[in-house]
Amino acid sequence: MKNKIRELREKHDLTQEQLAKKLEVSRQTIISIEVGRYNPSLILAYKLAQSFGCSIEDIFNFSDLEGEMNDE
């Protein structure tokens, strides 16, 4: 799933470490989310949206999941 975490983090002048501390996760978690290796829990996605003052949909691109949802 593609996301705008890095773009938003840089826009808010935050390092990966600062964002990780703010969200109470590891820096590795932030890195993994940014590169698309890890999809955050709903709670973490909500915390990310809150910290950037936007909606979850503004951060994450769900269009690549639509095909998967239709296959079920």
PDB file of N, CA, C and O in Angstrom:
ATOM      1  N   MET A   1       0.841  -1.168   0.000  1.00  0.00           N
ATOM      2  CA  MET A   1       0.000   0.000   0.000  1.00  0.00           C
ATOM      3  C   MET A   1       0.894   1.241   0.000  1.00  0.00           C
ATOM      4  O   MET A   1       1.790   1.351   0.823  1.00  0.00           O
ATOM      5  N   LYS A   2       0.665   2.116  -0.924  1.00  0.00           N
ATOM      6  CA  LYS A   2       1.452   3.339  -1.003  1.00  0.00           C
ATOM      7  C   LYS A   2       0.954   4.342   0.026  1.00  0.00           C
ATOM      8  O   LYS A   2      -0.214   4.341   0.407  1.00  0.00           O
ATOM      9  N   ASN A   3       1.889   5.209   0.460  1.00  0.00           N
ATOM     10  CA  ASN A   3       1.515   6.210   1.459  1.00  0.00           C
ATOM     11  C   ASN A   3       2.347   7.474   1.313  1.00  0.00           C
ATOM     12  O   ASN A   3       3.324   7.493   0.568  1.00  0.00           O
ATOM     13  N   LYS A   4       1.946   8.504   2.031  1.00  0.00           N
ATOM     14  CA  LYS A   4       2.618   9.802   1.985  1.00  0.00           C
ATOM     15  C   LYS A   4       3.306  10.127   3.306  1.00  0.00           C
ATOM     16  O   LYS A   4       3.524  11.284   3.621  1.00  0.00           O
ATOM     17  N   ILE A   5       3.663   9.114   4.074  1.00  0.00           N
ATOM     18  CA  ILE A   5       4.264   9.339   5.391  1.00  0.00           C
ATOM     19  C   ILE A   5       5.537  10.185   5.286  1.00  0.00           C
ATOM     20  O   ILE A   5       5.680  11.181   5.981  1.00  0.00           O
ATOM     21  N   ARG A   6       6.433   9.783   4.408  1.00  0.00           N
ATOM     22  CA  ARG A   6       7.704  10.520   4.306  1.00  0.00           C
ATOM     23  C   ARG A   6       7.459  11.971   3.896  1.00  0.00           C
ATOM     24  O   ARG A   6       8.030  12.898   4.489  1.00  0.00           O
ATOM     25  N   GLU A   7       6.611  12.161   2.904  1.00  0.00           N
ATOM     26  CA  GLU A   7       6.290  13.513   2.432  1.00  0.00           C
ATOM     27  C   GLU A   7       5.707  14.365   3.569  1.00  0.00           C
ATOM     28  O   GLU A   7       6.131  15.506   3.777  1.00  0.00           O
ATOM     29  N   LEU A   8       4.767  13.807   4.300  1.00  0.00           N
ATOM     30  CA  LEU A   8       4.139  14.549   5.401  1.00  0.00           C
ATOM     31  C   LEU A   8       5.119  14.776   6.548  1.00  0.00           C
ATOM     32  O   LEU A   8       5.146  15.846   7.155  1.00  0.00           O
ATOM     33  N   ARG A   9       5.928  13.780   6.827  1.00  0.00           N
ATOM     34  CA  ARG A   9       6.918  13.905   7.907  1.00  0.00           C
ATOM     35  C   ARG A   9       7.899  15.030   7.600  1.00  0.00           C
ATOM     36  O   ARG A   9       8.193  15.869   8.465  1.00  0.00           O
ATOM     37  N   GLU A  10       8.380  15.075   6.358  1.00  0.00           N
ATOM     38  CA  GLU A  10       9.322  16.124   5.968  1.00  0.00           C
ATOM     39  C   GLU A  10       8.641  17.490   5.944  1.00  0.00           C
ATOM     40  O   GLU A  10       9.247  18.490   6.331  1.00  0.00           O
ATOM     41  N   LYS A  11       7.406  17.535   5.505  1.00  0.00           N
ATOM     42  CA  LYS A  11       6.647  18.791   5.497  1.00  0.00           C
ATOM     43  C   LYS A  11       6.499  19.355   6.912  1.00  0.00           C
ATOM     44  O   LYS A  11       6.534  20.564   7.116  1.00  0.00           O
ATOM     45  N   HIS A  12       6.351  18.459   7.889  1.00  0.00           N
ATOM     46  CA  HIS A  12       6.217  18.872   9.283  1.00  0.00           C
ATOM     47  C   HIS A  12       7.569  18.944   9.997  1.00  0.00           C
ATOM     48  O   HIS A  12       7.625  19.094  11.212  1.00  0.00           O
ATOM     49  N   ASP A  13       8.653  18.829   9.221  1.00  0.00           N
ATOM     50  CA  ASP A  13      10.021  18.949   9.729  1.00  0.00           C
ATOM     51  C   ASP A  13      10.295  17.981  10.886  1.00  0.00           C
ATOM     52  O   ASP A  13      10.802  18.361  11.925  1.00  0.00           O
ATOM     53  N   LEU A  14       9.907  16.716  10.665  1.00  0.00           N
ATOM     54  CA  LEU A  14      10.136  15.672  11.669  1.00  0.00           C
ATOM     55  C   LEU A  14      11.095  14.631  11.124  1.00  0.00           C
ATOM     56  O   LEU A  14      11.014  14.254   9.960  1.00  0.00           O
ATOM     57  N   THR A  15      11.973  14.158  11.976  1.00  0.00           N
ATOM     58  CA  THR A  15      12.822  13.028  11.602  1.00  0.00           C
ATOM     59  C   THR A  15      12.020  11.747  11.847  1.00  0.00           C
ATOM     60  O   THR A  15      10.985  11.760  12.530  1.00  0.00           O
ATOM     61  N   GLN A  16      12.520  10.649  11.325  1.00  0.00           N
ATOM     62  CA  GLN A  16      11.871   9.364  11.588  1.00  0.00           C
ATOM     63  C   GLN A  16      11.858   9.077  13.088  1.00  0.00           C
ATOM     64  O   GLN A  16      10.861   8.591  13.629  1.00  0.00           O
ATOM     65  N   GLU A  17      12.939   9.400  13.746  1.00  0.00           N
ATOM     66  CA  GLU A  17      13.053   9.176  15.186  1.00  0.00           C
ATOM     67  C   GLU A  17      12.035  10.020  15.962  1.00  0.00           C
ATOM     68  O   GLU A  17      11.389   9.529  16.889  1.00  0.00           O
ATOM     69  N   GLN A  18      11.892  11.282  15.588  1.00  0.00           N
ATOM     70  CA  GLN A  18      10.932  12.153  16.274  1.00  0.00           C
ATOM     71  C   GLN A  18       9.497  11.656  16.091  1.00  0.00           C
ATOM     72  O   GLN A  18       8.720  11.640  17.050  1.00  0.00           O
ATOM     73  N   LEU A  19       9.163  11.261  14.879  1.00  0.00           N
ATOM     74  CA  LEU A  19       7.821  10.745  14.621  1.00  0.00           C
ATOM     75  C   LEU A  19       7.588   9.449  15.382  1.00  0.00           C
ATOM     76  O   LEU A  19       6.524   9.247  15.973  1.00  0.00           O
ATOM     77  N   ALA A  20       8.585   8.592  15.408  1.00  0.00           N
ATOM     78  CA  ALA A  20       8.475   7.327  16.139  1.00  0.00           C
ATOM     79  C   ALA A  20       8.206   7.579  17.624  1.00  0.00           C
ATOM     80  O   ALA A  20       7.325   6.953  18.218  1.00  0.00           O
ATOM     81  N   LYS A  21       8.943   8.496  18.216  1.00  0.00           N
ATOM     82  CA  LYS A  21       8.744   8.813  19.637  1.00  0.00           C
ATOM     83  C   LYS A  21       7.351   9.386  19.874  1.00  0.00           C
ATOM     84  O   LYS A  21       6.688   9.024  20.849  1.00  0.00           O
ATOM     85  N   LYS A  22       6.916  10.241  18.987  1.00  0.00           N
ATOM     86  CA  LYS A  22       5.589  10.861  19.108  1.00  0.00           C
ATOM     87  C   LYS A  22       4.486   9.801  19.077  1.00  0.00           C
ATOM     88  O   LYS A  22       3.486   9.909  19.789  1.00  0.00           O
ATOM     89  N   LEU A  23       4.685   8.769  18.255  1.00  0.00           N
ATOM     90  CA  LEU A  23       3.677   7.719  18.091  1.00  0.00           C
ATOM     91  C   LEU A  23       3.919   6.512  18.987  1.00  0.00           C
ATOM     92  O   LEU A  23       3.143   5.555  18.966  1.00  0.00           O
ATOM     93  N   GLU A  24       5.015   6.553  19.743  1.00  0.00           N
ATOM     94  CA  GLU A  24       5.396   5.457  20.648  1.00  0.00           C
ATOM     95  C   GLU A  24       5.619   4.136  19.908  1.00  0.00           C
ATOM     96  O   GLU A  24       5.119   3.080  20.296  1.00  0.00           O
ATOM     97  N   VAL A  25       6.349   4.236  18.800  1.00  0.00           N
ATOM     98  CA  VAL A  25       6.759   3.064  18.027  1.00  0.00           C
ATOM     99  C   VAL A  25       8.256   3.177  17.763  1.00  0.00           C
ATOM    100  O   VAL A  25       8.870   4.198  18.061  1.00  0.00           O
ATOM    101  N   SER A  26       8.839   2.158  17.167  1.00  0.00           N
ATOM    102  CA  SER A  26      10.263   2.217  16.853  1.00  0.00           C
ATOM    103  C   SER A  26      10.498   2.976  15.547  1.00  0.00           C
ATOM    104  O   SER A  26       9.598   3.106  14.713  1.00  0.00           O
ATOM    105  N   ARG A  27      11.719   3.451  15.408  1.00  0.00           N
ATOM    106  CA  ARG A  27      12.104   4.109  14.156  1.00  0.00           C
ATOM    107  C   ARG A  27      11.980   3.110  12.998  1.00  0.00           C
ATOM    108  O   ARG A  27      11.588   3.465  11.895  1.00  0.00           O
ATOM    109  N   GLN A  28      12.306   1.853  13.261  1.00  0.00           N
ATOM    110  CA  GLN A  28      12.207   0.817  12.240  1.00  0.00           C
ATOM    111  C   GLN A  28      10.775   0.663  11.751  1.00  0.00           C
ATOM    112  O   GLN A  28      10.541   0.418  10.563  1.00  0.00           O
ATOM    113  N   THR A  29       9.804   0.833  12.635  1.00  0.00           N
ATOM    114  CA  THR A  29       8.393   0.767  12.232  1.00  0.00           C
ATOM    115  C   THR A  29       8.083   1.883  11.248  1.00  0.00           C
ATOM    116  O   THR A  29       7.440   1.649  10.219  1.00  0.00           O
ATOM    117  N   ILE A  30       8.557   3.079  11.527  1.00  0.00           N
ATOM    118  CA  ILE A  30       8.321   4.221  10.624  1.00  0.00           C
ATOM    119  C   ILE A  30       8.973   3.945   9.273  1.00  0.00           C
ATOM    120  O   ILE A  30       8.363   4.160   8.223  1.00  0.00           O
ATOM    121  N   ILE A  31      10.198   3.456   9.290  1.00  0.00           N
ATOM    122  CA  ILE A  31      10.904   3.139   8.044  1.00  0.00           C
ATOM    123  C   ILE A  31      10.108   2.104   7.244  1.00  0.00           C
ATOM    124  O   ILE A  31       9.892   2.273   6.038  1.00  0.00           O
ATOM    125  N   SER A  32       9.669   1.049   7.909  1.00  0.00           N
ATOM    126  CA  SER A  32       8.932  -0.026   7.229  1.00  0.00           C
ATOM    127  C   SER A  32       7.620   0.468   6.632  1.00  0.00           C
ATOM    128  O   SER A  32       7.238   0.045   5.544  1.00  0.00           O
ATOM    129  N   ILE A  33       6.937   1.359   7.327  1.00  0.00           N
ATOM    130  CA  ILE A  33       5.691   1.922   6.793  1.00  0.00           C
ATOM    131  C   ILE A  33       6.004   2.803   5.584  1.00  0.00           C
ATOM    132  O   ILE A  33       5.338   2.713   4.549  1.00  0.00           O
ATOM    133  N   GLU A  34       7.015   3.656   5.713  1.00  0.00           N
ATOM    134  CA  GLU A  34       7.365   4.574   4.620  1.00  0.00           C
ATOM    135  C   GLU A  34       7.690   3.837   3.322  1.00  0.00           C
ATOM    136  O   GLU A  34       7.295   4.281   2.247  1.00  0.00           O
ATOM    137  N   VAL A  35       8.381   2.731   3.414  1.00  0.00           N
ATOM    138  CA  VAL A  35       8.782   2.006   2.199  1.00  0.00           C
ATOM    139  C   VAL A  35       7.743   0.971   1.758  1.00  0.00           C
ATOM    140  O   VAL A  35       7.931   0.294   0.758  1.00  0.00           O
ATOM    141  N   GLY A  36       6.668   0.844   2.516  1.00  0.00           N
ATOM    142  CA  GLY A  36       5.584  -0.049   2.117  1.00  0.00           C
ATOM    143  C   GLY A  36       5.770  -1.508   2.484  1.00  0.00           C
ATOM    144  O   GLY A  36       5.072  -2.366   1.972  1.00  0.00           O
ATOM    145  N   ARG A  37       6.719  -1.798   3.384  1.00  0.00           N
ATOM    146  CA  ARG A  37       6.927  -3.182   3.818  1.00  0.00           C
ATOM    147  C   ARG A  37       5.958  -3.589   4.921  1.00  0.00           C
ATOM    148  O   ARG A  37       5.820  -4.770   5.219  1.00  0.00           O
ATOM    149  N   TYR A  38       5.355  -2.599   5.562  1.00  0.00           N
ATOM    150  CA  TYR A  38       4.491  -2.873   6.711  1.00  0.00           C
ATOM    151  C   TYR A  38       3.256  -1.984   6.631  1.00  0.00           C
ATOM    152  O   TYR A  38       3.374  -0.776   6.424  1.00  0.00           O
ATOM    153  N   ASN A  39       2.080  -2.580   6.781  1.00  0.00           N
ATOM    154  CA  ASN A  39       0.835  -1.820   6.854  1.00  0.00           C
ATOM    155  C   ASN A  39       0.486  -1.646   8.326  1.00  0.00           C
ATOM    156  O   ASN A  39       0.358  -2.637   9.051  1.00  0.00           O
ATOM    157  N   PRO A  40       0.349  -0.406   8.764  1.00  0.00           N
ATOM    158  CA  PRO A  40       0.091  -0.171  10.185  1.00  0.00           C
ATOM    159  C   PRO A  40      -1.295  -0.647  10.607  1.00  0.00           C
ATOM    160  O   PRO A  40      -2.197  -0.782   9.770  1.00  0.00           O
ATOM    161  N   SER A  41      -1.446  -0.864  11.894  1.00  0.00           N
ATOM    162  CA  SER A  41      -2.760  -1.176  12.442  1.00  0.00           C
ATOM    163  C   SER A  41      -3.669   0.037  12.254  1.00  0.00           C
ATOM    164  O   SER A  41      -3.197   1.157  11.984  1.00  0.00           O
ATOM    165  N   LEU A  42      -4.936  -0.172  12.395  1.00  0.00           N
ATOM    166  CA  LEU A  42      -5.891   0.927  12.284  1.00  0.00           C
ATOM    167  C   LEU A  42      -5.602   1.996  13.332  1.00  0.00           C
ATOM    168  O   LEU A  42      -5.652   3.196  13.038  1.00  0.00           O
ATOM    169  N   ILE A  43      -5.245   1.575  14.520  1.00  0.00           N
ATOM    170  CA  ILE A  43      -4.940   2.531  15.591  1.00  0.00           C
ATOM    171  C   ILE A  43      -3.717   3.368  15.241  1.00  0.00           C
ATOM    172  O   ILE A  43      -3.726   4.592  15.399  1.00  0.00           O
ATOM    173  N   LEU A  44      -2.667   2.733  14.723  1.00  0.00           N
ATOM    174  CA  LEU A  44      -1.464   3.478  14.344  1.00  0.00           C
ATOM    175  C   LEU A  44      -1.751   4.395  13.158  1.00  0.00           C
ATOM    176  O   LEU A  44      -1.282   5.537  13.125  1.00  0.00           O
ATOM    177  N   ALA A  45      -2.531   3.933  12.196  1.00  0.00           N
ATOM    178  CA  ALA A  45      -2.906   4.782  11.060  1.00  0.00           C
ATOM    179  C   ALA A  45      -3.672   6.008  11.552  1.00  0.00           C
ATOM    180  O   ALA A  45      -3.455   7.125  11.073  1.00  0.00           O
ATOM    181  N   TYR A  46      -4.556   5.809  12.522  1.00  0.00           N
ATOM    182  CA  TYR A  46      -5.318   6.916  13.099  1.00  0.00           C
ATOM    183  C   TYR A  46      -4.377   7.902  13.803  1.00  0.00           C
ATOM    184  O   TYR A  46      -4.501   9.115  13.634  1.00  0.00           O
ATOM    185  N   LYS A  47      -3.408   7.378  14.569  1.00  0.00           N
ATOM    186  CA  LYS A  47      -2.443   8.246  15.253  1.00  0.00           C
ATOM    187  C   LYS A  47      -1.615   9.038  14.251  1.00  0.00           C
ATOM    188  O   LYS A  47      -1.311  10.216  14.475  1.00  0.00           O
ATOM    189  N   LEU A  48      -1.238   8.396  13.155  1.00  0.00           N
ATOM    190  CA  LEU A  48      -0.488   9.103  12.108  1.00  0.00           C
ATOM    191  C   LEU A  48      -1.326  10.248  11.545  1.00  0.00           C
ATOM    192  O   LEU A  48      -0.849  11.371  11.404  1.00  0.00           O
ATOM    193  N   ALA A  49      -2.577   9.959  11.226  1.00  0.00           N
ATOM    194  CA  ALA A  49      -3.466  10.991  10.686  1.00  0.00           C
ATOM    195  C   ALA A  49      -3.634  12.135  11.680  1.00  0.00           C
ATOM    196  O   ALA A  49      -3.575  13.310  11.296  1.00  0.00           O
ATOM    197  N   GLN A  50      -3.818  11.804  12.941  1.00  0.00           N
ATOM    198  CA  GLN A  50      -3.964  12.831  13.981  1.00  0.00           C
ATOM    199  C   GLN A  50      -2.711  13.703  14.065  1.00  0.00           C
ATOM    200  O   GLN A  50      -2.803  14.920  14.175  1.00  0.00           O
ATOM    201  N   SER A  51      -1.555  13.072  14.017  1.00  0.00           N
ATOM    202  CA  SER A  51      -0.310  13.828  14.167  1.00  0.00           C
ATOM    203  C   SER A  51      -0.059  14.766  12.989  1.00  0.00           C
ATOM    204  O   SER A  51       0.587  15.799  13.155  1.00  0.00           O
ATOM    205  N   PHE A  52      -0.583  14.419  11.817  1.00  0.00           N
ATOM    206  CA  PHE A  52      -0.408  15.272  10.648  1.00  0.00           C
ATOM    207  C   PHE A  52      -1.628  16.157  10.375  1.00  0.00           C
ATOM    208  O   PHE A  52      -1.630  16.941   9.434  1.00  0.00           O
ATOM    209  N   GLY A  53      -2.682  16.004  11.171  1.00  0.00           N
ATOM    210  CA  GLY A  53      -3.874  16.836  11.011  1.00  0.00           C
ATOM    211  C   GLY A  53      -4.630  16.557   9.718  1.00  0.00           C
ATOM    212  O   GLY A  53      -5.093  17.482   9.059  1.00  0.00           O
ATOM    213  N   CYS A  54      -4.710  15.287   9.348  1.00  0.00           N
ATOM    214  CA  CYS A  54      -5.414  14.920   8.121  1.00  0.00           C
ATOM    215  C   CYS A  54      -6.142  13.602   8.331  1.00  0.00           C
ATOM    216  O   CYS A  54      -6.115  13.035   9.422  1.00  0.00           O
ATOM    217  N   SER A  55      -6.791  13.109   7.302  1.00  0.00           N
ATOM    218  CA  SER A  55      -7.506  11.843   7.417  1.00  0.00           C
ATOM    219  C   SER A  55      -6.587  10.685   7.005  1.00  0.00           C
ATOM    220  O   SER A  55      -5.570  10.889   6.337  1.00  0.00           O
ATOM    221  N   ILE A  56      -6.980   9.485   7.378  1.00  0.00           N
ATOM    222  CA  ILE A  56      -6.228   8.289   6.995  1.00  0.00           C
ATOM    223  C   ILE A  56      -6.157   8.185   5.478  1.00  0.00           C
ATOM    224  O   ILE A  56      -5.112   7.844   4.914  1.00  0.00           O
ATOM    225  N   GLU A  57      -7.257   8.526   4.814  1.00  0.00           N
ATOM    226  CA  GLU A  57      -7.302   8.454   3.348  1.00  0.00           C
ATOM    227  C   GLU A  57      -6.350   9.444   2.689  1.00  0.00           C
ATOM    228  O   GLU A  57      -5.920   9.234   1.551  1.00  0.00           O
ATOM    229  N   ASP A  58      -6.016  10.535   3.388  1.00  0.00           N
ATOM    230  CA  ASP A  58      -5.050  11.500   2.861  1.00  0.00           C
ATOM    231  C   ASP A  58      -3.630  10.950   2.900  1.00  0.00           C
ATOM    232  O   ASP A  58      -2.764  11.404   2.157  1.00  0.00           O
ATOM    233  N   ILE A  59      -3.383   9.983   3.756  1.00  0.00           N
ATOM    234  CA  ILE A  59      -2.045   9.422   3.933  1.00  0.00           C
ATOM    235  C   ILE A  59      -1.843   8.161   3.105  1.00  0.00           C
ATOM    236  O   ILE A  59      -0.808   7.981   2.474  1.00  0.00           O
ATOM    237  N   PHE A  60      -2.847   7.281   3.118  1.00  0.00           N
ATOM    238  CA  PHE A  60      -2.704   5.971   2.490  1.00  0.00           C
ATOM    239  C   PHE A  60      -3.534   5.872   1.218  1.00  0.00           C
ATOM    240  O   PHE A  60      -4.670   6.303   1.177  1.00  0.00           O
ATOM    241  N   ASN A  61      -2.937   5.254   0.190  1.00  0.00           N
ATOM    242  CA  ASN A  61      -3.620   5.041  -1.083  1.00  0.00           C
ATOM    243  C   ASN A  61      -4.163   3.615  -1.095  1.00  0.00           C
ATOM    244  O   ASN A  61      -3.404   2.650  -1.176  1.00  0.00           O
ATOM    245  N   PHE A  62      -5.489   3.513  -1.009  1.00  0.00           N
ATOM    246  CA  PHE A  62      -6.122   2.202  -0.934  1.00  0.00           C
ATOM    247  C   PHE A  62      -6.504   1.648  -2.303  1.00  0.00           C
ATOM    248  O   PHE A  62      -7.052   0.554  -2.391  1.00  0.00           O
ATOM    249  N   SER A  63      -6.215   2.358  -3.374  1.00  0.00           N
ATOM    250  CA  SER A  63      -6.641   1.923  -4.704  1.00  0.00           C
ATOM    251  C   SER A  63      -6.029   0.583  -5.097  1.00  0.00           C
ATOM    252  O   SER A  63      -6.664  -0.216  -5.791  1.00  0.00           O
ATOM    253  N   ASP A  64      -4.821   0.286  -4.642  1.00  0.00           N
ATOM    254  CA  ASP A  64      -4.205  -0.997  -4.985  1.00  0.00           C
ATOM    255  C   ASP A  64      -4.819  -2.163  -4.216  1.00  0.00           C
ATOM    256  O   ASP A  64      -4.593  -3.313  -4.543  1.00  0.00           O
ATOM    257  N   LEU A  65      -5.630  -1.885  -3.216  1.00  0.00           N
ATOM    258  CA  LEU A  65      -6.313  -2.938  -2.461  1.00  0.00           C
ATOM    259  C   LEU A  65      -7.669  -3.287  -3.050  1.00  0.00           C
ATOM    260  O   LEU A  65      -8.235  -4.315  -2.734  1.00  0.00           O
ATOM    261  N   GLU A  66      -8.197  -2.446  -3.911  1.00  0.00           N
ATOM    262  CA  GLU A  66      -9.537  -2.665  -4.459  1.00  0.00           C
ATOM    263  C   GLU A  66      -9.638  -3.982  -5.203  1.00  0.00           C
ATOM    264  O   GLU A  66     -10.612  -4.702  -5.067  1.00  0.00           O
ATOM    265  N   GLY A  67      -8.636  -4.353  -5.965  1.00  0.00           N
ATOM    266  CA  GLY A  67      -8.644  -5.620  -6.675  1.00  0.00           C
ATOM    267  C   GLY A  67      -8.656  -6.800  -5.728  1.00  0.00           C
ATOM    268  O   GLY A  67      -9.359  -7.784  -5.938  1.00  0.00           O
ATOM    269  N   GLU A  68      -7.895  -6.700  -4.643  1.00  0.00           N
ATOM    270  CA  GLU A  68      -7.861  -7.760  -3.643  1.00  0.00           C
ATOM    271  C   GLU A  68      -9.226  -7.921  -2.982  1.00  0.00           C
ATOM    272  O   GLU A  68      -9.653  -9.031  -2.718  1.00  0.00           O
ATOM    273  N   MET A  69      -9.903  -6.824  -2.715  1.00  0.00           N
ATOM    274  CA  MET A  69     -11.200  -6.882  -2.056  1.00  0.00           C
ATOM    275  C   MET A  69     -12.253  -7.490  -2.982  1.00  0.00           C
ATOM    276  O   MET A  69     -13.150  -8.187  -2.534  1.00  0.00           O
ATOM    277  N   ASN A  70     -12.135  -7.255  -4.267  1.00  0.00           N
ATOM    278  CA  ASN A  70     -13.096  -7.801  -5.233  1.00  0.00           C
ATOM    279  C   ASN A  70     -12.875  -9.293  -5.481  1.00  0.00           C
ATOM    280  O   ASN A  70     -13.770  -9.974  -5.938  1.00  0.00           O
ATOM    281  N   ASP A  71     -11.684  -9.795  -5.185  1.00  0.00           N
ATOM    282  CA  ASP A  71     -11.379 -11.211  -5.379  1.00  0.00           C
ATOM    283  C   ASP A  71     -12.016 -12.108  -4.327  1.00  0.00           C
ATOM    284  O   ASP A  71     -12.140 -13.293  -4.514  1.00  0.00           O
ATOM    285  N   GLU A  72     -12.404 -11.526  -3.214  1.00  0.00           N
ATOM    286  CA  GLU A  72     -12.968 -12.331  -2.116  1.00  0.00           C
ATOM    287  C   GLU A  72     -14.387 -12.698  -2.323  1.00  0.00           C
ATOM    288  O   GLU A  72     -15.174 -12.221  -2.978  1.00  0.00           O
TER     289      GLU A  72
END
